[in-house]
Coordinates of C-alpha atoms in Angstrom, one line a residue:
Chain E
E1 CA 2.8 89.9 -53.9
D2 CA 3.6 90.8 -50.4
K3 CA 6.6 92.5 -49.5
V4 CA 8.3 94.0 -46.3
V5 CA 11.4 96.2 -46.9
Q6 CA 13.7 97.3 -44.3
S7 CA 16.2 100.2 -44.0
P8 CA 19.1 101.0 -43.8
L9 CA 20.2 97.3 -44.6
S10 CA 23.4 98.7 -42.2
L11 CA 24.5 100.8 -40.5
V12 CA 27.4 101.7 -37.6
V13 CA 27.4 104.1 -34.8
H14 CA 29.0 104.6 -32.1
E15 CA 28.1 103.6 -27.8
G16 CA 25.2 106.7 -26.9
D17 CA 23.5 106.8 -30.2
T18 CA 20.3 106.8 -30.9
V19 CA 19.1 104.4 -34.0
T20 CA 16.3 104.3 -36.1
L21 CA 15.5 100.9 -38.2
N22 CA 12.8 101.4 -40.6
C23 CA 10.3 98.8 -41.8
S24 CA 8.0 99.5 -44.5
Y25 CA 5.4 96.9 -46.0
E26 CA 2.8 96.2 -48.7
V27 CA 0.6 93.3 -47.6
T28 CA -2.9 92.6 -49.0
N29 CA -4.6 91.9 -45.5
F30 CA -2.6 93.2 -42.7
R31 CA -2.6 91.0 -39.3
S32 CA 0.4 92.1 -37.2
L33 CA 4.2 93.2 -38.0
L34 CA 6.7 91.9 -35.9
W35 CA 10.2 92.7 -34.7
Y36 CA 13.2 90.6 -34.1
K37 CA 16.5 90.5 -33.1
Q38 CA 18.7 88.2 -34.4
E39 CA 22.5 87.5 -32.6
K40 CA 24.4 84.8 -33.5
K41 CA 22.0 82.3 -34.2
A42 CA 18.0 82.2 -33.1
P43 CA 15.7 85.4 -33.6
T44 CA 14.4 86.7 -29.7
F45 CA 11.1 88.5 -30.2
L46 CA 10.9 92.0 -29.2
F47 CA 7.4 93.7 -30.1
M48 CA 3.8 93.0 -32.1
L49 CA 2.3 95.7 -33.5
T50 CA -1.1 96.0 -34.8
S51 CA -2.7 99.0 -33.9
S52 CA -1.5 102.3 -35.8
G53 CA 0.0 105.0 -33.5
I54 CA 0.3 103.1 -30.1
E55 CA 4.1 102.7 -28.8
K56 CA 5.5 99.9 -27.3
K57 CA 8.3 100.5 -25.4
S58 CA 10.5 98.1 -23.4
G59 CA 13.7 99.6 -21.8
R60 CA 15.8 101.4 -24.5
L61 CA 13.8 100.0 -27.4
S62 CA 10.1 101.0 -28.5
S63 CA 8.2 100.9 -31.9
I64 CA 5.6 102.1 -33.4
L65 CA 3.5 101.6 -36.1
D66 CA 1.8 103.2 -39.3
K67 CA -1.3 101.7 -40.8
K68 CA -1.9 104.6 -43.2
E69 CA 1.7 104.8 -44.5
L70 CA 2.4 101.1 -44.1
F71 CA 5.3 100.9 -41.9
S72 CA 6.9 100.9 -38.9
I73 CA 9.8 102.1 -36.9
L74 CA 12.0 100.5 -34.0
N75 CA 14.1 103.1 -31.9
I76 CA 16.9 102.2 -29.8
T77 CA 18.4 104.6 -27.3
A78 CA 21.9 105.0 -25.7
T79 CA 22.9 102.1 -28.1
Q80 CA 25.7 99.4 -26.1
T81 CA 27.5 96.9 -27.8
G82 CA 25.0 94.2 -26.9
D83 CA 23.0 96.0 -29.1
S84 CA 24.7 94.8 -32.0
A85 CA 22.9 92.2 -33.8
I86 CA 20.6 91.7 -37.3
Y87 CA 17.1 93.3 -36.8
L88 CA 14.5 91.7 -38.6
C89 CA 10.9 92.8 -39.4
A90 CA 7.8 90.7 -40.2
V91 CA 4.4 91.1 -41.3
E92 CA 1.4 88.7 -40.9
D93 CA -1.2 88.1 -43.6
Y94 CA -4.4 87.1 -42.1
N95 CA -6.0 86.0 -45.6
N96 CA -3.5 83.2 -46.5
N97 CA -1.7 83.2 -42.7
D98 CA 1.9 83.9 -44.2
M99 CA 4.4 85.8 -42.4
R100 CA 6.9 87.9 -44.7
F101 CA 10.0 88.8 -43.3
G102 CA 12.4 92.2 -44.4
A103 CA 16.4 91.4 -45.3
G104 CA 17.2 92.9 -41.9
T105 CA 19.2 95.6 -40.3
R106 CA 22.7 94.8 -39.5
L107 CA 23.0 97.1 -36.5
T108 CA 26.6 97.6 -35.2
V109 CA 27.6 99.5 -32.0
K110 CA 31.2 100.1 -31.3
P111 CA 32.7 100.8 -28.1
Chain O
D1 CA 17.9 78.9 -23.9
S2 CA 14.4 79.5 -25.3
G3 CA 13.4 76.0 -23.8
V4 CA 13.1 74.8 -27.8
T5 CA 15.2 72.0 -28.7
Q6 CA 15.9 70.7 -32.2
T7 CA 18.2 68.2 -33.5
P8 CA 20.5 67.8 -35.2
K9 CA 22.7 70.9 -34.6
H10 CA 24.2 69.9 -37.7
L11 CA 23.9 67.9 -40.7
I12 CA 25.5 67.3 -43.9
T13 CA 24.2 65.1 -46.3
A14 CA 24.4 64.4 -50.1
T15 CA 21.7 66.1 -53.0
G16 CA 19.3 63.6 -53.6
Q17 CA 18.8 62.3 -50.3
R18 CA 16.1 62.7 -47.8
V19 CA 16.7 64.3 -44.2
T20 CA 14.3 65.0 -40.9
L21 CA 14.6 67.6 -38.5
R22 CA 13.5 67.5 -34.8
C23 CA 11.8 69.9 -33.0
S24 CA 10.2 69.7 -29.1
P25 CA 8.7 72.8 -28.2
R26 CA 8.2 74.9 -24.8
S27 CA 6.4 72.4 -22.4
G28 CA 2.9 73.8 -22.8
D29 CA 3.6 75.4 -26.2
L30 CA 1.1 74.0 -28.9
S31 CA 2.2 75.8 -31.9
V32 CA 5.0 74.8 -33.6
Y33 CA 6.5 77.0 -36.4
W34 CA 9.2 76.4 -38.8
Y35 CA 11.7 78.6 -40.9
Q36 CA 14.1 78.5 -43.0
Q37 CA 17.1 81.1 -43.4
S38 CA 19.5 81.0 -46.2
L39 CA 21.9 83.6 -47.5
D40 CA 20.1 84.6 -50.7
Q41 CA 16.3 84.2 -49.3
G42 CA 16.9 85.6 -45.7
L43 CA 14.3 84.0 -43.2
Q44 CA 11.3 82.4 -44.4
F45 CA 8.1 81.2 -42.9
L46 CA 7.7 77.8 -43.8
I47 CA 4.5 76.1 -41.9
Q48 CA 2.9 76.3 -38.4
Y49 CA 1.1 73.2 -36.8
Y50 CA -1.3 74.0 -33.6
N51 CA -2.1 71.2 -31.6
G52 CA -1.6 68.7 -34.1
E53 CA -3.2 70.4 -36.9
E54 CA -2.1 72.2 -39.8
R55 CA -2.6 76.2 -39.2
A56 CA -0.8 78.4 -41.7
K57 CA 1.8 77.6 -45.0
G58 CA 4.3 79.7 -46.6
N59 CA 6.7 79.5 -48.4
I60 CA 7.1 75.9 -48.1
L61 CA 8.2 73.5 -51.4
E62 CA 6.5 70.2 -52.3
R63 CA 9.5 68.4 -52.1
F64 CA 9.5 69.3 -48.0
S65 CA 6.6 68.4 -45.2
A66 CA 6.1 68.3 -41.6
Q67 CA 4.3 66.8 -39.0
Q68 CA 3.3 67.3 -35.1
F69 CA 3.1 64.4 -33.2
P70 CA 0.3 63.9 -30.2
D71 CA 3.4 64.6 -27.9
L72 CA 3.4 68.3 -29.6
H73 CA 7.0 67.7 -31.1
S74 CA 7.4 67.9 -34.8
E75 CA 9.4 66.8 -37.4
L76 CA 10.3 68.4 -41.0
N77 CA 11.0 66.0 -43.8
L78 CA 13.0 67.6 -46.4
S79 CA 13.3 65.1 -49.9
S80 CA 15.1 65.0 -52.8
L81 CA 17.5 67.7 -51.6
E82 CA 19.3 70.4 -53.9
L83 CA 22.3 72.3 -53.4
G84 CA 19.9 75.1 -52.9
D85 CA 18.5 73.5 -49.8
S86 CA 21.9 74.3 -47.7
A87 CA 20.8 76.9 -45.0
L88 CA 19.3 77.1 -41.3
Y89 CA 16.2 75.7 -40.5
F90 CA 14.7 77.0 -37.6
C91 CA 11.3 75.9 -35.1
A92 CA 10.1 78.1 -32.9
S93 CA 7.1 77.6 -30.4
S94 CA 4.1 78.9 -28.8
P95 CA 1.1 78.7 -26.6
Y96 CA -0.9 80.8 -29.4
R97 CA -2.6 79.9 -32.5
T98 CA -1.9 82.7 -34.7
A99 CA 1.0 83.1 -37.1
T100 CA 2.5 86.0 -35.7
A101 CA 2.1 85.6 -31.9
E102 CA 5.4 85.7 -29.6
A103 CA 7.5 82.6 -30.8
F104 CA 10.5 81.4 -28.9
F105 CA 13.0 80.0 -31.1
G106 CA 15.3 77.3 -31.0
Q107 CA 18.8 77.5 -32.3
G108 CA 18.4 76.0 -35.6
T109 CA 19.8 73.2 -37.2
R110 CA 22.5 73.9 -40.1
L111 CA 21.9 71.5 -43.1
T112 CA 24.5 71.2 -45.9
V113 CA 23.3 70.0 -48.9
V114 CA 27.2 68.7 -51.0

């Protein structure tokens, strides 16, 4: 069965720290991997990754995919309190067009 | 504001009942996705419609059904409700056909089954 595992489940850091969030997956027919940020309610899209080794970057956030080792990382540098959220990873299986989400990483950034 | 509108915001109903959740996508978006988020199951993809046609199906129960209308709004119908159906139901939309395209989420409908 397709599986997406995120680690750590929870992380507390101080402003200015750099964090790395992990997402590993077991999907039979991988199409793409997505990262979302969920604050109070609705998730917001961060990145979509389809190719290995190509870093996607947006401000202080960046992400990369390793299709050989079946994982992705999301980096956040110089963290701010506004980065506090749950970060979700999702993977699509192109064979059945299903999307699987990980349980998320709850990031808390303290002032 | 993502531009995706979901109604109602909150819904409380009894077991065995049927409810309809409504979603209006962003202007011009052809795809609508439905998701369920509960404390024990996390976020789960239910179903996607693209331009009126079912495009992808996830972990959707047989008691649940959805449709997308010619004006592109979508409805998720939940019937024979059980306590375990209590969850936050999200709708998202995108202009793309694929399931994992960049999608914009509505604020969700919180369903409580008592």
